[in-house]
Tab-separated table of C-alpha atoms and ligand atoms in Angstrom:
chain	number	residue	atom	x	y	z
A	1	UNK	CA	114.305	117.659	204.829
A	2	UNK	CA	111.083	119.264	203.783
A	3	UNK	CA	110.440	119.926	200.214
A	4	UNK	CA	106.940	121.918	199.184
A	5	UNK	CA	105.709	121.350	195.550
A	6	UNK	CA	103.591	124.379	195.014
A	7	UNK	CA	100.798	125.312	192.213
A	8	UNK	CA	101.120	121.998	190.222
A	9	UNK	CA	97.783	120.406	188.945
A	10	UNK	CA	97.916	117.512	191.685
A	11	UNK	CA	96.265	113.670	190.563
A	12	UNK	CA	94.561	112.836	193.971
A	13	UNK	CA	92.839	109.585	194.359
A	14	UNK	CA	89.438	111.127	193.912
A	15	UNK	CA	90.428	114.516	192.053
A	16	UNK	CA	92.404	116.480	189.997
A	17	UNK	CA	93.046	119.950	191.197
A	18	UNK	CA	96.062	122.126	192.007
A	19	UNK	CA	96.909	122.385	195.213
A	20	UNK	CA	100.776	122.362	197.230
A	21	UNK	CA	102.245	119.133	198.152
A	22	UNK	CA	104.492	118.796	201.786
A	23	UNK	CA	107.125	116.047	201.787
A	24	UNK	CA	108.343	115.604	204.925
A	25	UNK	CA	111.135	113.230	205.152
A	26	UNK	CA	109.949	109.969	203.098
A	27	UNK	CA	106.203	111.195	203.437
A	28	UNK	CA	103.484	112.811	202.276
A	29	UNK	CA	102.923	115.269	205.003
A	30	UNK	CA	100.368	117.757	203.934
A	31	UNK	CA	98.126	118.440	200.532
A	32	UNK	CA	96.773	121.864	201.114
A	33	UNK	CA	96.620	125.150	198.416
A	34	UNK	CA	97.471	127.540	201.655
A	35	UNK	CA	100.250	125.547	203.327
A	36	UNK	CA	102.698	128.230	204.557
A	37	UNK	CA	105.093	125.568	206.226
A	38	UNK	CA	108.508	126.779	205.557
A	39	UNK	CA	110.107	124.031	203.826
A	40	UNK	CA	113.854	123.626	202.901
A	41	UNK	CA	113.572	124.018	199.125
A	42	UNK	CA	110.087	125.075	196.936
A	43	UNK	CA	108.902	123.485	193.662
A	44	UNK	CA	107.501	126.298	191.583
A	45	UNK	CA	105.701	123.411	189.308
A	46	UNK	CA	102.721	126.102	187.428
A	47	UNK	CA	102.092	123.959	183.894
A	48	UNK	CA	103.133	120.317	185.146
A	49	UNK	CA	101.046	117.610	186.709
A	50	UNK	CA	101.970	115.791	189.845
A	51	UNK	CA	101.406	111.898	190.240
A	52	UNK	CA	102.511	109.081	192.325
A	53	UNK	CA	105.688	107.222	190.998
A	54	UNK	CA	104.815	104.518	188.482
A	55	UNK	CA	105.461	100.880	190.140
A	56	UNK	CA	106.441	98.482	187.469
A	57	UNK	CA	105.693	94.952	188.195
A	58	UNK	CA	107.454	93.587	185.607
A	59	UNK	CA	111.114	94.041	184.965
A	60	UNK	CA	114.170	91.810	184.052
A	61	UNK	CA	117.596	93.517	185.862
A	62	UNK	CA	119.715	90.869	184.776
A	63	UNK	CA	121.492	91.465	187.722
A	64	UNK	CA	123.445	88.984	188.966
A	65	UNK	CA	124.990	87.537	186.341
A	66	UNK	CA	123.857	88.695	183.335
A	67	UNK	CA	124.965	91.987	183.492
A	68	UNK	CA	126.615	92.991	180.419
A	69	UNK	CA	123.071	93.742	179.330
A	70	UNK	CA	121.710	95.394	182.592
A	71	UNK	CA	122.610	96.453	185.503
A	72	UNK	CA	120.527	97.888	188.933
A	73	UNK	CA	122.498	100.548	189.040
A	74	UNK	CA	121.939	101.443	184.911
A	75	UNK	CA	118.238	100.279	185.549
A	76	UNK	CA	117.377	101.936	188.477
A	77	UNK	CA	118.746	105.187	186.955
A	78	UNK	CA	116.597	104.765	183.934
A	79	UNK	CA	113.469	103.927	186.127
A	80	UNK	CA	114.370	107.862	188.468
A	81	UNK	CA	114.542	109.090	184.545
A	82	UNK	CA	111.299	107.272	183.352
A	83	UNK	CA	109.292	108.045	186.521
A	84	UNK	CA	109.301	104.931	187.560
A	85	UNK	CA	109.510	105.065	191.613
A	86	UNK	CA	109.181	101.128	192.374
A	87	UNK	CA	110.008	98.042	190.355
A	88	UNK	CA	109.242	94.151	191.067
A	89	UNK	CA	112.126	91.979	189.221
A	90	UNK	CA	111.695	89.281	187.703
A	91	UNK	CA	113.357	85.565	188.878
A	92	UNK	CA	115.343	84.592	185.580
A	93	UNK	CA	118.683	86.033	186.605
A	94	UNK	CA	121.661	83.342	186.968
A	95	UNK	CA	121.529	82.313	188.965
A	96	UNK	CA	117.459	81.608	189.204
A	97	UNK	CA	115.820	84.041	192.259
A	98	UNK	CA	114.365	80.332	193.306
A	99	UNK	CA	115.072	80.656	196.961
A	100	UNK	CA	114.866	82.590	200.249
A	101	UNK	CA	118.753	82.910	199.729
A	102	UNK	CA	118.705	84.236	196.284
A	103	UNK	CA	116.220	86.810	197.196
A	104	UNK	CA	117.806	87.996	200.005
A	105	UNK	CA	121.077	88.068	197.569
A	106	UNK	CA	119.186	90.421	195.201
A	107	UNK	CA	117.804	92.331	198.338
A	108	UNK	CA	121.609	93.199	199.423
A	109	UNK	CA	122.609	93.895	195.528
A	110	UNK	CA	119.564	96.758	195.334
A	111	UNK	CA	120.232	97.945	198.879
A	112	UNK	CA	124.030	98.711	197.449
A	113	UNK	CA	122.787	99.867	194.151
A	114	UNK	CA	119.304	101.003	193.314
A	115	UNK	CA	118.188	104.340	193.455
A	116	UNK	CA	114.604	103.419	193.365
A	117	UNK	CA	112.066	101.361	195.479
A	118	UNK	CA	112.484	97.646	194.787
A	119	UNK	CA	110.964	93.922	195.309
A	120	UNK	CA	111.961	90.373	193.762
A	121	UNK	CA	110.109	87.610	192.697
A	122	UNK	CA	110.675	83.747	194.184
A	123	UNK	CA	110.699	81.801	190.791
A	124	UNK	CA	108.902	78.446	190.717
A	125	UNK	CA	110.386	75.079	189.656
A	126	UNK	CA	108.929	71.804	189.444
A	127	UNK	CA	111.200	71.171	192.531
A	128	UNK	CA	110.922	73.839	194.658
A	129	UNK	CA	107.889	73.840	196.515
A	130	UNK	CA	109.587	74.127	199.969
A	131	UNK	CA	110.994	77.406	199.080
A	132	UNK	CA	108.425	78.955	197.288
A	133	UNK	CA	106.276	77.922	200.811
A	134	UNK	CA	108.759	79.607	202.838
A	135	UNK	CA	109.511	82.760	200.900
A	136	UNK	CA	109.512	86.237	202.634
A	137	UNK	CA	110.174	89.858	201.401
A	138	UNK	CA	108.896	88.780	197.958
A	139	UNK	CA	105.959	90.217	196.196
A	140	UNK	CA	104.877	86.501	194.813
A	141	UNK	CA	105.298	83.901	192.773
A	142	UNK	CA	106.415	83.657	189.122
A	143	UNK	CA	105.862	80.594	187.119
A	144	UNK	CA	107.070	80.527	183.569
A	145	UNK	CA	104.190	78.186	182.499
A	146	UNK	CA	106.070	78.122	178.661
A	147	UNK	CA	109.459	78.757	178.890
A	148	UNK	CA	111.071	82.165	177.933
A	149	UNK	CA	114.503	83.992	178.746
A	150	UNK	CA	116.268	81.304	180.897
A	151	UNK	CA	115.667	77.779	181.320
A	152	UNK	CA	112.949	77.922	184.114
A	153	UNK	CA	109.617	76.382	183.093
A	154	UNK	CA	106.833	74.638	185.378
A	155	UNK	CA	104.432	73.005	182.720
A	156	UNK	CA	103.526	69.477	184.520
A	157	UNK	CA	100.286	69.646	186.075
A	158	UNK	CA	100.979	67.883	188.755
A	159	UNK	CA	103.760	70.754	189.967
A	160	UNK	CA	101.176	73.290	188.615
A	161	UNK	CA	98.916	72.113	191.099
A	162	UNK	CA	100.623	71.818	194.112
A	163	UNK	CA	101.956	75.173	193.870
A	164	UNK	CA	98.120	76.553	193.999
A	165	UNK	CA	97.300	74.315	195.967
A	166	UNK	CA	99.878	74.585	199.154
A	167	UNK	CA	101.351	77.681	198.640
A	168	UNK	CA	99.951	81.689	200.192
A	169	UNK	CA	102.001	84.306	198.353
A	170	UNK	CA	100.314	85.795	195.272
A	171	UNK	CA	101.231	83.908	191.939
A	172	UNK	CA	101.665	85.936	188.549
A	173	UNK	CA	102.548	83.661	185.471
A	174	UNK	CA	103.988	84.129	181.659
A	175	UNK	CA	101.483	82.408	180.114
A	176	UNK	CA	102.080	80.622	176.658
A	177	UNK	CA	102.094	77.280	176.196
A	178	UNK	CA	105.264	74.503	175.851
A	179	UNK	CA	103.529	72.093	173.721
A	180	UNK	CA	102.232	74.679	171.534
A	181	UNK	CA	105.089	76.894	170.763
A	182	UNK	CA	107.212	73.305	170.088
A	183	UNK	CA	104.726	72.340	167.736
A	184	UNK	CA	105.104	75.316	165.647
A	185	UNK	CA	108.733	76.245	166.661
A	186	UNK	CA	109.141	72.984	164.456
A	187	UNK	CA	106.698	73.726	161.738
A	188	UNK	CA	108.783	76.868	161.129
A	189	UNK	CA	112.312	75.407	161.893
A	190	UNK	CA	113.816	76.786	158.852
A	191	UNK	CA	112.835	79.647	158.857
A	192	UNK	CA	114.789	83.132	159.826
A	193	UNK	CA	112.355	85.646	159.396
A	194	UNK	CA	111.259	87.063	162.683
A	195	UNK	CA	107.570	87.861	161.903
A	196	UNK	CA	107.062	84.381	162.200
A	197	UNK	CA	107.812	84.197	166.300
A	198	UNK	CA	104.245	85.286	165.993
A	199	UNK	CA	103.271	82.430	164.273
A	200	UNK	CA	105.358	80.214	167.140
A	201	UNK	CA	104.066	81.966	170.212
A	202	UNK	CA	100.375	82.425	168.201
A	203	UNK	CA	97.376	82.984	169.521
A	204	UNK	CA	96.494	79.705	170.480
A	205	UNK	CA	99.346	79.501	172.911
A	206	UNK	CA	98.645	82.469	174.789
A	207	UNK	CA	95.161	81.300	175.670
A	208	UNK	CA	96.020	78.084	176.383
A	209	UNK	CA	98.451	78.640	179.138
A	210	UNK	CA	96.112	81.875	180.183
A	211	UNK	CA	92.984	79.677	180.201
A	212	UNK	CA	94.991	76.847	181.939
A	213	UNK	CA	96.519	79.474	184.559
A	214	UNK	CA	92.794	80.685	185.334
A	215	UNK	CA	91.926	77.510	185.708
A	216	UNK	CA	94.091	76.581	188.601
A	217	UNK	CA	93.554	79.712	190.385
A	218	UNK	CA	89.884	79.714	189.693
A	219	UNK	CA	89.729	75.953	191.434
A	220	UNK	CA	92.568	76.787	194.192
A	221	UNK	CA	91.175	80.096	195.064
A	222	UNK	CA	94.220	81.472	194.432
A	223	UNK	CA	95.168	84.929	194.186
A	224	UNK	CA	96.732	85.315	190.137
A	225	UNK	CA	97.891	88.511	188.050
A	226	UNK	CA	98.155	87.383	184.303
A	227	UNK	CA	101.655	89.006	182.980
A	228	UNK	CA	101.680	90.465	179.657
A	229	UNK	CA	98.103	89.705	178.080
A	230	UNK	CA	98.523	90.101	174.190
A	231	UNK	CA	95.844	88.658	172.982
A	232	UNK	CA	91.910	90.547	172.482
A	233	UNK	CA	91.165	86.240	172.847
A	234	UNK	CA	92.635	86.473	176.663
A	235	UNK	CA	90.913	89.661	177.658
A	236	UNK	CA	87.535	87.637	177.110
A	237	UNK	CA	88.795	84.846	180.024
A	238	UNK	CA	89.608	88.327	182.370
A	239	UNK	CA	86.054	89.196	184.069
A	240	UNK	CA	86.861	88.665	187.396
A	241	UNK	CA	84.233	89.356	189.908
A	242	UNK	CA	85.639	87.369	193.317
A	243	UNK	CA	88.659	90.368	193.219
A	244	UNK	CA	91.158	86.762	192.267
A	245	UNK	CA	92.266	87.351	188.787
A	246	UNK	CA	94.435	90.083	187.918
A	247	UNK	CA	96.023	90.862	184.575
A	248	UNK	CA	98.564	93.649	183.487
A	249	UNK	CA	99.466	94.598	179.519
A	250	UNK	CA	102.699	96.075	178.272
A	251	UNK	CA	102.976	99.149	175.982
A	252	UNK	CA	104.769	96.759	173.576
A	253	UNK	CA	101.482	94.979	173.113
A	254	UNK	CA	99.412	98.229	172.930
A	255	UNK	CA	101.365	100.390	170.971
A	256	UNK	CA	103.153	97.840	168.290
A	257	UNK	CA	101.789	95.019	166.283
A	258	UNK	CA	103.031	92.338	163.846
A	259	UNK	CA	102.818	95.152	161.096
A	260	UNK	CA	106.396	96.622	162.999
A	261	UNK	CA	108.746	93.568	162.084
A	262	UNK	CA	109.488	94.879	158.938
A	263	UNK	CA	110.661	98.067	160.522
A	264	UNK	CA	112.416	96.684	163.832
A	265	UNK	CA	113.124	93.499	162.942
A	266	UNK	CA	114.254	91.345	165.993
A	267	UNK	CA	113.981	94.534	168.003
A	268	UNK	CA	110.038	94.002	168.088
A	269	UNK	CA	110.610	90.053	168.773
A	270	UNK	CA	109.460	89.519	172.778
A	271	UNK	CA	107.638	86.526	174.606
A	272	UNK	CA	104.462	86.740	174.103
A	273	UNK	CA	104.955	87.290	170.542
A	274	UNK	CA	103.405	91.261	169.420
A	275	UNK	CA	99.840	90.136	168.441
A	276	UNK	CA	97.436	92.613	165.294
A	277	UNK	CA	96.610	96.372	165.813
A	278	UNK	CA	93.019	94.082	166.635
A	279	UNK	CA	94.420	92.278	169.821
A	280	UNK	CA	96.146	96.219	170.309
A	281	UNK	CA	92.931	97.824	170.145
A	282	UNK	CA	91.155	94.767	172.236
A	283	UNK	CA	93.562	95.100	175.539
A	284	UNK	CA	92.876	99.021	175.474
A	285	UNK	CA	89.272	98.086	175.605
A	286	UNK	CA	89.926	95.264	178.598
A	287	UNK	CA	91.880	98.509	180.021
A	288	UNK	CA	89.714	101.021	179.925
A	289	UNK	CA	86.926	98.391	181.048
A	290	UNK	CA	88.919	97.193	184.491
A	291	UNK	CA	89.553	93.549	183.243
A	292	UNK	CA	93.254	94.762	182.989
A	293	UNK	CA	94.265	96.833	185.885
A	294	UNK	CA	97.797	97.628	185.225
A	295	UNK	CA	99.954	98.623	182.584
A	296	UNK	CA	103.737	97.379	183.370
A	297	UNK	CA	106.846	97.402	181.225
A	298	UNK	CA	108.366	93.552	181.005
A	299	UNK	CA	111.725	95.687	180.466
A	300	UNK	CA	114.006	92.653	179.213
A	301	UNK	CA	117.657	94.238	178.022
A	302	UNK	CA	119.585	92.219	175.463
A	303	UNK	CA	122.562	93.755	174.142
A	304	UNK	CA	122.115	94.737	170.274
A	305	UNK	CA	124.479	92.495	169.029
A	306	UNK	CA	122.651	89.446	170.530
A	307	UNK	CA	119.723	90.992	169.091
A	308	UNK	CA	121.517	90.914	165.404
A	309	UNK	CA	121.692	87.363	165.627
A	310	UNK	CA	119.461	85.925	162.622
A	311	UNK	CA	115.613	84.708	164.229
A	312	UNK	CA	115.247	82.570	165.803
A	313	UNK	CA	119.054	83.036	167.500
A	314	UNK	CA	118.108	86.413	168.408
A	315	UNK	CA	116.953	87.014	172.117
A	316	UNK	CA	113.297	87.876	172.897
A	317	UNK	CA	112.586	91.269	175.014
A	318	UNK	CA	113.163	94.699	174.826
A	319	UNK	CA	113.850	97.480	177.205
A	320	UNK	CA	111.219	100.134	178.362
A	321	UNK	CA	111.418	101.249	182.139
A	322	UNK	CA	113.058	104.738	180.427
A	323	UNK	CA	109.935	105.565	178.125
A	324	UNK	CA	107.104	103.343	179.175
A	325	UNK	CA	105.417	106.635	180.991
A	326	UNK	CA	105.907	108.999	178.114
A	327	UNK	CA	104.695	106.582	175.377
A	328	UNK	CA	100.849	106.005	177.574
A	329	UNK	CA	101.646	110.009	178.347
A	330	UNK	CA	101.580	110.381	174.672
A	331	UNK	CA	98.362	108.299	174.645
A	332	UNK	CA	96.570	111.002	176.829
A	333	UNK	CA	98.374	113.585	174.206
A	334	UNK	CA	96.383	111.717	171.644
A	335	UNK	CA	93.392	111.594	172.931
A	336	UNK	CA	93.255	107.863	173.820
A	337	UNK	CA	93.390	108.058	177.571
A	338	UNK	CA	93.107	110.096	180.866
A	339	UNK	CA	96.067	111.286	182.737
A	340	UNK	CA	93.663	109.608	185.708
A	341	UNK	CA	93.567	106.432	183.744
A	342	UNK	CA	97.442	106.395	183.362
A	343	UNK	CA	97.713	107.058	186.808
A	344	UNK	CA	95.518	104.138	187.613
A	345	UNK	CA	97.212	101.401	185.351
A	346	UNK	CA	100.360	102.426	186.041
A	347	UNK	CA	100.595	103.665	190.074
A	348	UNK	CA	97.489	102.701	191.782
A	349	UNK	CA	96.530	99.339	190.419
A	350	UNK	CA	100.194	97.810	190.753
A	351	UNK	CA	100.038	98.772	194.496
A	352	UNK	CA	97.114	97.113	195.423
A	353	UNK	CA	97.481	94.060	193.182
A	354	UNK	CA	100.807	93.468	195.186
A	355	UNK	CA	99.631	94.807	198.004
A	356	UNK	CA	102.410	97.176	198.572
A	357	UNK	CA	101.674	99.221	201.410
A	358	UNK	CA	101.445	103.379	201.216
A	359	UNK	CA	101.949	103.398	197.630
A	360	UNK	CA	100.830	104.633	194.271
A	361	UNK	CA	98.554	107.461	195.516
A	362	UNK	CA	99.212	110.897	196.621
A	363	UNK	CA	97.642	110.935	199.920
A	364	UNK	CA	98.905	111.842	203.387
A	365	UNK	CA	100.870	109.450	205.375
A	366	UNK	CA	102.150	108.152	201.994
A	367	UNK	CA	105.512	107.620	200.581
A	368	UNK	CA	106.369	110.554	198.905
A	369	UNK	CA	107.247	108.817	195.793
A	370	UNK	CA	106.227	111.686	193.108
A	371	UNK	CA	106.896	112.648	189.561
A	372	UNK	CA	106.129	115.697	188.312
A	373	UNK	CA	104.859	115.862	184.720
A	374	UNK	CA	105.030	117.922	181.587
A	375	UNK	CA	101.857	117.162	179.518
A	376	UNK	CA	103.049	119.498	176.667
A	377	UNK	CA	106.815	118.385	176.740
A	378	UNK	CA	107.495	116.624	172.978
A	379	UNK	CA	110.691	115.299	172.524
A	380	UNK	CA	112.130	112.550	170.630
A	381	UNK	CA	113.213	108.824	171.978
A	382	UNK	CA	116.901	108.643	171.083
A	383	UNK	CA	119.282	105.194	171.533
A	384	UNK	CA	122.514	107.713	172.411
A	385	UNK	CA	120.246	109.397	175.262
A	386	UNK	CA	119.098	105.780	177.067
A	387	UNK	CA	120.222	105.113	180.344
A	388	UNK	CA	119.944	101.351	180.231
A	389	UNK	CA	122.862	99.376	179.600
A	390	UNK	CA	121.801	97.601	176.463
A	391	UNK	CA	121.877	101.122	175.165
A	392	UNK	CA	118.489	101.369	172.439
A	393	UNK	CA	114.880	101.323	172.914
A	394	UNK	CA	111.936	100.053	170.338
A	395	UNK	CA	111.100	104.048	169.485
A	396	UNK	CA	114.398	105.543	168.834
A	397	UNK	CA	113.252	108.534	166.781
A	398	UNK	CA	110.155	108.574	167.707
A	399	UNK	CA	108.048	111.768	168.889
A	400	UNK	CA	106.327	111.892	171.863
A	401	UNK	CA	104.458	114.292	173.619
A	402	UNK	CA	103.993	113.875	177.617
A	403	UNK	CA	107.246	113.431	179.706
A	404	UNK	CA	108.283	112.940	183.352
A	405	UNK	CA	110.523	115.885	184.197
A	406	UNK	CA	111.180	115.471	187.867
A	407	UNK	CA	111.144	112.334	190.047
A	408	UNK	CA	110.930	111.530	193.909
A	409	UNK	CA	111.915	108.548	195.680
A	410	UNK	CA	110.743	108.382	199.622
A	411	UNK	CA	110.868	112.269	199.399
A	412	UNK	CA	114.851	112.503	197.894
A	413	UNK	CA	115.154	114.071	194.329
A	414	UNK	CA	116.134	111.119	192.267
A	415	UNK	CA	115.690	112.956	188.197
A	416	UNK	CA	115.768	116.785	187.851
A	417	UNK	CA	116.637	119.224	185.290
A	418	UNK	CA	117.380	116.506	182.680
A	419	UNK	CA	119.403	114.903	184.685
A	420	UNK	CA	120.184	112.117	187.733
A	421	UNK	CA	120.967	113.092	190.700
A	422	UNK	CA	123.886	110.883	191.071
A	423	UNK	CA	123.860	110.717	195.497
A	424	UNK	CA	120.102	109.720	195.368
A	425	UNK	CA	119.621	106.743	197.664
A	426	UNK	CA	115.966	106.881	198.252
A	427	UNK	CA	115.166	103.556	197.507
A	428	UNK	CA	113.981	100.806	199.907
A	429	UNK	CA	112.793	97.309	199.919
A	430	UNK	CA	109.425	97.596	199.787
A	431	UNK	CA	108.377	94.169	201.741
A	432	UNK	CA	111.023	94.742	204.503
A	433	UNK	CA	107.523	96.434	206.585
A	434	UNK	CA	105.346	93.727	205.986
A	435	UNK	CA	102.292	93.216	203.500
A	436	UNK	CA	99.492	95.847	202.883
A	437	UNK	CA	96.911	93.572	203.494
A	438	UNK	CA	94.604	94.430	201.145
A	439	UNK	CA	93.595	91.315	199.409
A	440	UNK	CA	93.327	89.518	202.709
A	441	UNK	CA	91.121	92.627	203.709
A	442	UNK	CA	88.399	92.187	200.752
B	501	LIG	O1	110.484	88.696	175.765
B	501	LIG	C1	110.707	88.352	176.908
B	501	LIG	N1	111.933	88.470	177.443
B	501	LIG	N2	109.726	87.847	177.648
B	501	LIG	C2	109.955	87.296	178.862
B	501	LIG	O2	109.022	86.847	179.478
B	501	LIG	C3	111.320	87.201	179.384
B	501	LIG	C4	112.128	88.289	178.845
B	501	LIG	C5	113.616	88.166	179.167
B	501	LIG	O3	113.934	87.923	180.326
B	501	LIG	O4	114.419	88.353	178.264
C-alpha cells in the first residue's frame, strides 16, 4: 500500500518546509515536493503540519490485571487519537513486569491488542537481579526508588547498587524518597485534604531520591533517564555533559501546580506530588535549555470512583496519552514553544534516549509513523469524548488550540476524520529488531 501526503508543512529533522511525503508499506519511502509516484490513496493535507508520531516513555496500561481502569486495547486507541505512535509501559501491573516471562506475557497481550507501537519495562526488586541481567525486548530498567502505584520499591543501597553496578540495559527511576515521604505521610496522618500530598511527596523528597539516583549512575557509569522531574531544585542536578543522564517532564508538572487542588481535587493528586507555577516555569527552562530532553505523559488511569475516595485513600495518577500532544500544541498556540521544540521533546528525544531504532523523525528509510496536525484546530477536552477506560481527563472543559487530526502507525491509518479506524493493526514491538545503538555509538 502506498499512501502520498501531499502539500503539508513537513517537520524534517533539520527543516520545516512543505514538501509530499511517500509511505511505502511501513516506511518512509520518499520526501520530495515533485514526487509523481502514483500511490493508492492521496492526502490533500494544505493548512496542517506533518510530524513523526509522539513516543511516550511513560505509561501505566494496567493491563493485566488491573483492567477495570485500562485496557491496551482502550489505551492504544486513545494513543492513534492523541498522536501518540509508540508507548513504553510501565512494570506495576499485577502481576509485576519483573521477569523475562512477564514481559514476554505483555509482548503477546499488545501483539493481540494494541493498535500502536509498543515496549515494556523489566521492573526491579531487591530480589531480582538475575532477571533484570537477563532481560530482552525491554527498553530498560525501572526502579521505583520511593514507592508509588503498587507495592514495588528498591530503596536499600545495597540492591541499589548492584543493579548499577552488574546490570547493561538502560535504567529510568521514579525518584522520591521512602524515608522522606514516611516522615511526613505521618506528620500529616490526619489529615484529608489533598493539597497536602504535596507537602508528603515535598520537595525535599524529590531531590533526594533524584540526587541519590545521579549518584549511582554518575559512579556506575550507568546510562539513567530521570522520570517525571517536578521540581526547578532537580533541574539544577540535570547538566549532563558525558551524554549519561537523561530526564523527561510530564505536562502535569508543566501545565498544573499546587494552586489546581482546589479545583480538581484528587484529580490533580499524582506521584511526584504537582510542585508551584515556580518549579512549572523552572522545568520549561531545563526544557528549552536540553537538561530535559523529553516530554512524556506518566498516563496512570484510576477509575473516578477510586479517585472519590477521601486523600489520602484516593489513588495517585491521572490519564493523558489522549491530550498530552494538544495541551504542549496549545503551548506553541501560546507562544511558549516551537512546533520544532514539541517535536523534539516529544518524538525525537524519546527515540534516542531508548534507543529505538528508525523512529521519531521523518526521514527516509523510517517508520512511517506520522501525525498530521492542525495548528489552528481549538476544541474543548471533554470526559464523555475520552477514549481511555477510566473515562475523564485533568482538562475536561478546557480549550485548546493545536490538535492531531490524522495518525499513522508503520504506514496504516490508525485516527482519521474524528475517528479510529477500528481494523488498524499497525503496531509492532519495537525491540523485537534489536537495539538502535546509539548510546553505545557516542
Ligand atoms: O501518580 C502516579 N501514578 N505516579 C506513578 O509513578 C505511578 C502511577 C500509577 O501507576 O498509578
Amino acid at each position: 500500500m502506498k499512501t502520498l501526503i501531499t502539500n503539508a508543512t513537513v517537520v524534517l529533522p533539520d527543516e520545516t518546509l512543505r514538501t509530499a511525503v511517500l509511505v511505502d508499506g511501513t516506511q518512509i519511502a520518499a520526501i520530495d515536493p515533485a514526487i509523481h509516484t502514483a500511490a493508492d490513496e492521496t492526502v490533500d493535507a494544505a493548512g496542517l503540519h506533518l510530524i513523526p508520531g509522539v513516543i511516550d516513555d511513560q505509561v501505566h496500561f494496567r493491563e493485566p490485571g488491573l483492567t477495570h481502569k485500562e485496557d491496551l486495547r482502550h489505551a492504544s486507541r486513545a494513543c492513534a487519537k492523541g498522536g501518540v505512535t509508540t508507548f513504553l509501559e510501565m512494570p506495576n501491573t499485577v502481576p509485576n513486569a519483573t521477569t523475562q516471562q512477564r514481559i514476554d506475557e505483555k509482548l503477546a497481550l499488545a501483539a493481540d491488542k494494541s493498535l500502536v507501537n509498543y515496549g515494556f519495562y523489566i521492573g526491579a526488586t531487591p530480589q531480582n537481579l538475575r532477571d533484570l541481567k537477563a532481560a530482552h525486548r525491554t527498553p530498560g530498567i525501572k526502579i521505583f526508588i520511593g514507592s508509588s502505584t503498587g507495592d514495588l520499591l528498591v530503596d536499600e543501597q545495597d540492591a541499589l547498587e548492584a543493579i548499577f553496578a552488574e546490570t547493561t540495559l538502560p535504567i529510568c527511576a521514579h525518584c522520591e524518597d521512602e524515608t522522606t515521604v514516611r516522615a511526613n505521610a505521618e506528620r500529616y496522618r490526619d489529615s484529608t485534604d489533598v493539597a497536602d500530598h504535596s507537602r508528603v511527596r515535598d520537595t525535599a523528597a524529590a531531590m533526594i531520591a533524584t540526587q541519590r539516583a545521579l549518584d549511582l549512575a554518575r559512579r556506575h557509569k550507568h546510562r539513567f533517564h530521570v522520570l517525571h522531574v517536578s521540581t526547578g531544585d532537580e533541574t539544577d542536578l540535570l547538566a549532563d555533559h558525558a551524554g549519561l543522564i537523561t530526564a523527561e517532564a510530564c505536562p502535569h508538572h508543566l501545565l498544573l501546580s499546587v494552586d489546581d487542588y482546589p479545583r480538581l481535587g484528587s484529580l490533580a493528586q499524582m506521584n511526584p506530588s504537582l510542585k508551584t507555577t515556580a518549579d512549572a516555569e523552572r522545568l520549561w527552562q531545563a526544557l528549552t535549555d536540553g537538561r530535559i530532553q523529553v516530554i512524556a505523559t506518566d498516563h496512570a488511569p484510576h477509575t473516578r470512583e477510586e479517585k472519590a475516595a477521601p486523600y489520602p485513600k484516593s489513588p495517585s495518577g491521572m490519564p493523558n496519552v489522549e491530550n498530552s500532544l494538544a495541551l504542549v500544541l496549545d503551548q506553541v498556540h501560546r507562544g511558549r514553544c516551537t512546533l520544532e521544540q514539541v517535536v523534539h521533546w516529544m518524538c525525537d528525544a524519546p527515540a534516542r534516549v531508548w534507543d529505538i531504532v528508525d523512529k521519531g523523525r521523518i526521514a527516509v528509510g523510517y517508520d512511517a509513523d506520522l501525525v498530521l496536525v492542525d495548528l489552528n484546530k481549538t476544541a474543548t477536552v471533554r470526559n464523555e469524548d475520552q477514549l481511555t477506560k477510566c473515562g475523564w481527563s485533568a482538562w475536561d472543559g478546557v480549550e485548546l488550540t493545536g490538535w492531531p487530526v490524522a495518525t499513522w502507525v508503520r504506514g496504516q491509518a490508525a485516527f482519521r476524520d474524528g475517528a479510529i479506524v477500528e481494523d488498524c493493526r499497525g503496531g509492532e514491538a519495537v525491540y523485537d529488531h534489536g537495539r538502535g545503538g546509539y548510546w553505545a555509538t557516542r
